[in-house]
XYZ file of C-alpha atoms in Angstrom:
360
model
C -11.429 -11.386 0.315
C -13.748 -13.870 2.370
C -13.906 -12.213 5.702
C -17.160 -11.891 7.186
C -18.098 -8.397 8.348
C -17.787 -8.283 11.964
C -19.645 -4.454 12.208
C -22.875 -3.224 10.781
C -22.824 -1.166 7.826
C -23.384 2.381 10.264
C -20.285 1.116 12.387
C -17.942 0.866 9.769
C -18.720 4.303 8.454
C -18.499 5.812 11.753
C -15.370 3.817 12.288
C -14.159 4.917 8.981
C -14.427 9.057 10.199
C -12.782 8.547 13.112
C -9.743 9.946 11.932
C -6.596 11.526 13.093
C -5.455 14.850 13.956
C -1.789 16.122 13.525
C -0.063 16.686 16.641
C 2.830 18.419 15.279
C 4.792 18.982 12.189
C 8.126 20.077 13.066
C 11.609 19.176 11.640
C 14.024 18.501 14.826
C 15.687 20.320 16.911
C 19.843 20.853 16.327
C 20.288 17.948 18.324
C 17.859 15.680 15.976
C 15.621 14.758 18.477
C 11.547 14.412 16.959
C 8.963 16.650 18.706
C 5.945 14.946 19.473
C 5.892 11.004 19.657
C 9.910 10.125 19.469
C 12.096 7.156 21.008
C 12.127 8.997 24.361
C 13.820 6.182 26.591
C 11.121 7.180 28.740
C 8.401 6.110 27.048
C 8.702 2.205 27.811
C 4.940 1.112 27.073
C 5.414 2.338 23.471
C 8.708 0.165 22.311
C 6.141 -2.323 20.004
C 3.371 0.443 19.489
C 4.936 2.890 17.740
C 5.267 2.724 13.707
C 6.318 4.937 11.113
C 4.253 5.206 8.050
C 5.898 6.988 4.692
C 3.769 8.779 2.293
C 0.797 9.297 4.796
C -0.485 12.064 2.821
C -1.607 9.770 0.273
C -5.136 8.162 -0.381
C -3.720 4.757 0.953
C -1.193 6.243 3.452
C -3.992 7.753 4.901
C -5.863 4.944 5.032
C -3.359 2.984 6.672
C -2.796 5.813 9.097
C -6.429 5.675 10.097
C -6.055 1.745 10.608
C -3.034 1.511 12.605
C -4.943 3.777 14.906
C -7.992 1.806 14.898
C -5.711 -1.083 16.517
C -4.094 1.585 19.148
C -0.639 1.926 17.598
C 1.357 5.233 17.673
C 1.604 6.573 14.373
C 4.504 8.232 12.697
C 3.463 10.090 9.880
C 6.784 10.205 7.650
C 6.531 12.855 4.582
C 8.746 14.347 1.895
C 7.609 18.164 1.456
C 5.435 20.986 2.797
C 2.857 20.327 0.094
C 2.007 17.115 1.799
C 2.217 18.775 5.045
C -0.475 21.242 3.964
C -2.571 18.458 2.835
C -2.583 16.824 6.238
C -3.388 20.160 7.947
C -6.255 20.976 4.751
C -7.561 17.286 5.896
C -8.050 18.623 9.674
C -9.402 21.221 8.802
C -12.489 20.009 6.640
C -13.329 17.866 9.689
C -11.716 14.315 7.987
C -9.218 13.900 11.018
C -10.554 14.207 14.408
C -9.255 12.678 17.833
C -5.855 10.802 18.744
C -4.245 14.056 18.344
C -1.988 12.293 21.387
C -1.234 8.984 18.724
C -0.074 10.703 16.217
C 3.395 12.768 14.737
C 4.244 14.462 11.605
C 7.708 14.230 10.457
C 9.503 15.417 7.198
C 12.636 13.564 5.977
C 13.568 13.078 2.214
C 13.346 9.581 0.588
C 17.152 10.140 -1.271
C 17.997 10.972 2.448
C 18.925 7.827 4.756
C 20.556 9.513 7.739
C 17.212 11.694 7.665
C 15.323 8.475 7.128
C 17.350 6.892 9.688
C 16.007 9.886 12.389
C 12.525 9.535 11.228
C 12.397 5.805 12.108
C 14.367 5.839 15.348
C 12.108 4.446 18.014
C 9.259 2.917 16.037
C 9.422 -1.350 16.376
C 8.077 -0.872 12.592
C 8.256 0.868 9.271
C 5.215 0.693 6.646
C 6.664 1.805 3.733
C 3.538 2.076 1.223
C 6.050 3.849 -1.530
C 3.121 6.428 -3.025
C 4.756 8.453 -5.609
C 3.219 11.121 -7.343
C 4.462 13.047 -10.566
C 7.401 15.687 -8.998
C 6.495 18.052 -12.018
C 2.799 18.232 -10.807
C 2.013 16.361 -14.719
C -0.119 13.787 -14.813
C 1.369 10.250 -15.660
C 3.902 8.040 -14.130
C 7.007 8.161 -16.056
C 10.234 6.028 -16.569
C 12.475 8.223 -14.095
C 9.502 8.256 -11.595
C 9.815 4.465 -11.890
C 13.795 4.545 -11.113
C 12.985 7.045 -8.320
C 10.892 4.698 -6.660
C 13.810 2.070 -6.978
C 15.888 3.856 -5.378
C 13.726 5.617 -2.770
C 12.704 1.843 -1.855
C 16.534 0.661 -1.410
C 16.915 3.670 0.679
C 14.127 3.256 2.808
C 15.389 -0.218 3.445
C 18.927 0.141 4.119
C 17.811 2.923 7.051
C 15.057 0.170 8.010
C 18.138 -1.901 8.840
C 20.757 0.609 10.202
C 17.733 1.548 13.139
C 17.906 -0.813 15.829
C 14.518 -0.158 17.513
C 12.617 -1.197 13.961
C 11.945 -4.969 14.090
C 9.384 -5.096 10.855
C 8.927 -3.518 7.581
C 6.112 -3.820 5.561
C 6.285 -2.803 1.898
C 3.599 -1.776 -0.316
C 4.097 -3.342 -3.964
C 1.731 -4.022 -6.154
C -0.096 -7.029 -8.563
C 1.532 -5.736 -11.197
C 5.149 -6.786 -10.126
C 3.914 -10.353 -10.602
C 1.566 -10.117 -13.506
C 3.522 -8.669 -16.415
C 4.676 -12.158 -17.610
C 5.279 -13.749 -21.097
C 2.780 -16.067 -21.639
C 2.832 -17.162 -24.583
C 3.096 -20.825 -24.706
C -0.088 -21.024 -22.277
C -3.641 -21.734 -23.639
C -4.837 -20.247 -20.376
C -3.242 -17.652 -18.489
C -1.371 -19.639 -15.575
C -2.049 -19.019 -11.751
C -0.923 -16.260 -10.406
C 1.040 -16.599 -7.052
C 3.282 -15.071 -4.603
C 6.277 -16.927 -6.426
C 5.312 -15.105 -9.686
C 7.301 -11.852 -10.809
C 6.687 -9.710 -13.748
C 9.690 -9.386 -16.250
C 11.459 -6.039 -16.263
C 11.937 -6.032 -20.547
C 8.618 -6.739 -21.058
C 7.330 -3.990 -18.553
C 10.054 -2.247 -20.526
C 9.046 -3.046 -24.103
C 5.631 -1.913 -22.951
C 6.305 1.095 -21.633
C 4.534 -0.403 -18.373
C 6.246 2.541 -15.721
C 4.130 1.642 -12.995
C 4.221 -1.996 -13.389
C 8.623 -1.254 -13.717
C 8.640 0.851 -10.598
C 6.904 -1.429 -8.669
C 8.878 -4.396 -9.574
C 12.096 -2.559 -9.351
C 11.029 -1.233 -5.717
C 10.025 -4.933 -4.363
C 12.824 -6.706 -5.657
C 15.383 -4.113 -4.500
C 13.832 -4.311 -0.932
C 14.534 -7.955 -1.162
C 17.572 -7.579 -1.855
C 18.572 -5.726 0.764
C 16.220 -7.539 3.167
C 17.885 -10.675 2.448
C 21.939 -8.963 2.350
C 21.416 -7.149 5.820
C 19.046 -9.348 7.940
C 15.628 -6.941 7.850
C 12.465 -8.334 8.546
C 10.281 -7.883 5.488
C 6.678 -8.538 3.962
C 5.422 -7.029 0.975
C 1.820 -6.785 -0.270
C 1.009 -6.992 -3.552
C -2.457 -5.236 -4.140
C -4.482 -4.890 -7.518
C -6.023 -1.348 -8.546
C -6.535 0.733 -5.285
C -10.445 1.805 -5.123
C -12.369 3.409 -2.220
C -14.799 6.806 -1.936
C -13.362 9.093 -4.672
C -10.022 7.079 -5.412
C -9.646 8.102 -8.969
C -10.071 12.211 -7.882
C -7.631 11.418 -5.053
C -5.554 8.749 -6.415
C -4.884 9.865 -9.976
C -1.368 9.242 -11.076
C -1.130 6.078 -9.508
C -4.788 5.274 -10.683
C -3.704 6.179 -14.397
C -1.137 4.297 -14.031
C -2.136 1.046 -13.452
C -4.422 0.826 -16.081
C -1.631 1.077 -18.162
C -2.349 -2.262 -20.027
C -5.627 -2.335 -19.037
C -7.494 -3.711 -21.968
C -4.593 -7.317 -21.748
C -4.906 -7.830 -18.147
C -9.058 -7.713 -18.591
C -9.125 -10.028 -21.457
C -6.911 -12.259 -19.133
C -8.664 -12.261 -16.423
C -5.971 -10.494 -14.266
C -7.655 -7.041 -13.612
C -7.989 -6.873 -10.340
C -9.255 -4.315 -7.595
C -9.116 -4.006 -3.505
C -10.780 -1.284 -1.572
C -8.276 1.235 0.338
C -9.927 0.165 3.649
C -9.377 -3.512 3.155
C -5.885 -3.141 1.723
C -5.219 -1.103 4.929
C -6.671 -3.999 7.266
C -4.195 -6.449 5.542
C -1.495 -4.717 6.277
C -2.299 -4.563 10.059
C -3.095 -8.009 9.853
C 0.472 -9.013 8.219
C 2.357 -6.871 10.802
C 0.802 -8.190 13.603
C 1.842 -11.629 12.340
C 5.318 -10.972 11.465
C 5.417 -10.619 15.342
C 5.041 -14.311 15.449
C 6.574 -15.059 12.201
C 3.032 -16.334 10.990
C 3.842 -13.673 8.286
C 6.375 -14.026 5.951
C 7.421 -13.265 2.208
C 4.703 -11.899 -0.513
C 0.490 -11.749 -0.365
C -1.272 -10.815 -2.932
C -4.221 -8.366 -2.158
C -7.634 -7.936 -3.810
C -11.528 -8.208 -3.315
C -12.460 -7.965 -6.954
C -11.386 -8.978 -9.945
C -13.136 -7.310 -13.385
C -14.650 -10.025 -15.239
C -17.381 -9.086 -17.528
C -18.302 -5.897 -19.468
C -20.660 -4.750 -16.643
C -18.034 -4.652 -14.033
C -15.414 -3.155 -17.017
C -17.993 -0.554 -17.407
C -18.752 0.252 -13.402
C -15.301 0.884 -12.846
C -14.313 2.995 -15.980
C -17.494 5.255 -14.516
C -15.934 5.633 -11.407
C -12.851 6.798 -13.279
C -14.705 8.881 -15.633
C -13.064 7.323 -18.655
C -14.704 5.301 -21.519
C -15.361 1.390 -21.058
C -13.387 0.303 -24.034
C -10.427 1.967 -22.376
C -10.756 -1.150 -20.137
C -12.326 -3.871 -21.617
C -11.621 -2.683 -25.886
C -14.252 -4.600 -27.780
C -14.201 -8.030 -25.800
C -17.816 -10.302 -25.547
C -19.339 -10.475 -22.130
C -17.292 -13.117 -20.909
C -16.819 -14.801 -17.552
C -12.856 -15.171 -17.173
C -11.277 -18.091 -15.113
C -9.928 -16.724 -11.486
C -6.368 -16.798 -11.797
C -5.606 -15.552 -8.466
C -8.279 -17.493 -6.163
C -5.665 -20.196 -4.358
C -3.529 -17.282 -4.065
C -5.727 -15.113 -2.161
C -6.674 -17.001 0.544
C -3.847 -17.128 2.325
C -3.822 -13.826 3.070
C -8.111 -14.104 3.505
C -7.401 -16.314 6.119
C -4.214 -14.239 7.309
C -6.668 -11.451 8.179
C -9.819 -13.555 9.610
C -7.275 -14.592 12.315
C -6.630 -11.145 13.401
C -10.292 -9.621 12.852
C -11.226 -12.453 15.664
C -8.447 -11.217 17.579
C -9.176 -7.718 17.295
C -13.047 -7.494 18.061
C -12.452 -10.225 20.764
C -14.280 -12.914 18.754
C -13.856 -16.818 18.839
């Protein structure tokens, strides 16, 4: 995304492992109070430290998690079931969280829930909702009710954004495919994508493009309600979310989005960010929503799949066959439809490395 490595290789590994450990996982108390980090009046130096992050359990969740601790905030670790409870505890366990056990809470609150949503976000100045969904059947696939579900979960998650005074910000996870889903027919070329584009809903329909739907249907809600009840939103919109293992740890969602894989390659719209950097924009956006440098949509990516040895690099780290990806196009250099768009989030995040590593 254009930002100059500020670390060594070694650093940012080590950085990378210095994980989290839970500090406890406990539903509250009769009077609702959180065990652990809560909005304890008390607790004055923590008022614009303190986030919530839903979905934490999950490959980018986690990542996030990690981040936000990297930059000494408090982190709120909001999930939906014991499962993902487990997983956090199975994480500790094979040494992948250590340290910060004192910067860090698990709490448990249902997304169809907003009073328990509500609870979960009292205290924190901000809410990262990164909306990972997984399959509720334990199938593979994302299907058309998952993609309502995360509608809805996202106008919930919104609406108790709003109704909790201490939570200033929200940043919402969305994805590239709620802009690139467009008809585009009466181009030549494929046009530029931007943060003013949005993907159509019958077409994503017509397609059967679930992921693409549920994404859309998710960022547009959260604008809606953003915009009807004063909140203070940003959403990101990344391409297909890679890092160490992502398609073992990642799989419905990493399924998902290839949905429609073969099109967006032979338009030059597959695109790709690594977990790590998607987490360090969304630091980087919060922190600037702070001074309302930050506003509206970014799209997210470091990569974008343009010739039949990057179509076949990637559908090896998936473990499925090239043509899945790329079908039978010629090795072919496609036009950058996204580079104007990008940078303003590049440049978004080279402002806040500086800031963070204390460089001019």
């Amino acid at each position: 995304m254009g930002i100059a490595r500020t670390h060594d290789e070694d650093y940012e590994t080590r950085e990378f492992k210095t994980l989290v450990a839970l500090a406890a996982m406990e539903r509250r108390k009769d009077n609702g109070e959180f065990k652990g980090l809560t909005s304890h009046s008390s607790i004055v130096d923590l008022q614009d430290k303190l986030v919530c992050v839903t979905s934490g359990a999950s490959f980018f969740g986690f990542a996030l998690v990690n981040r936000l601790l990297l930059h000494g905030y408090f982190v709120r670790v909001l999930v939906a079931n014991q499962e993902d409870v487990e997983k956090l505890r199975e994480m500790e366990i094979s040494g992948e969280m250590m340290g910060c056990k004192s910067k860090i809470s698990v709490v448990m609150a249902k997304p169809n829930e907003i009073q328990g949503l509500m609870e979960a976000f009292d205290g924190c100045c901000g809410v990262f909702h990164t909306s990972s969904f997984a399959d509720p059947a334990g199938l593979s696939g994302y299907s058309k009710s998952m993609a309502e579900m995360e509608g809805k979960a996202s106008e919930n998650v919104m609406k108790a954004c709003a109704r909790t005074p201490s939570v200033k910000h929200c940043v919402l996870t969305s994805s590239l495919l709620a802009c690139i889903w467009r008809d585009n027919s009466q181009y030549e070329f494929p046009p530029l994508v931007n943060q003013n584009c949005w993907s159509n809903e019958s077409l994503c329909v017509d397609k059967k493009l679930w992921y693409a739907l549920g994404k859309l249907k998710a960022e547009k809600v959260a604008w809606k309600i953003a915009e009807e009840m004063s909140l203070n939103l940003t959403t990101i919109c990344p391409g297909l979310i890679t890092g160490h293992e992502f398609s073992y740890r990642n799989p419905t969602a990493t399924i998902a989005y290839l949905k429609g894989a073969q099109e967006m390659y032979a338009n030059g719209l597959l695109a790709t960010v690594d977990v790590r950097r998607l987490a360090e924009a969304h630091v980087s956006v919060f922190e600037a929503m702070k001074t309302t440098t930050a506003f509206g949509r970014y799209i997210c990516f470091d990569r974008i799949i343009q010739c039949e040895d990057e179509a076949e690099k990637l559908a090896d780290e998936i473990g499925i066959p090239r043509n899945k990806i790329s079908g039978n196009s010629s090795d072919y250099v496609f036009p950058n439809c996204f580079e104007l768009s990008n940078k303003k989030l590049a440049n978004l995040m080279s402002r806040t490395l500086r800031s963070c590593y204390g460089e001019s």
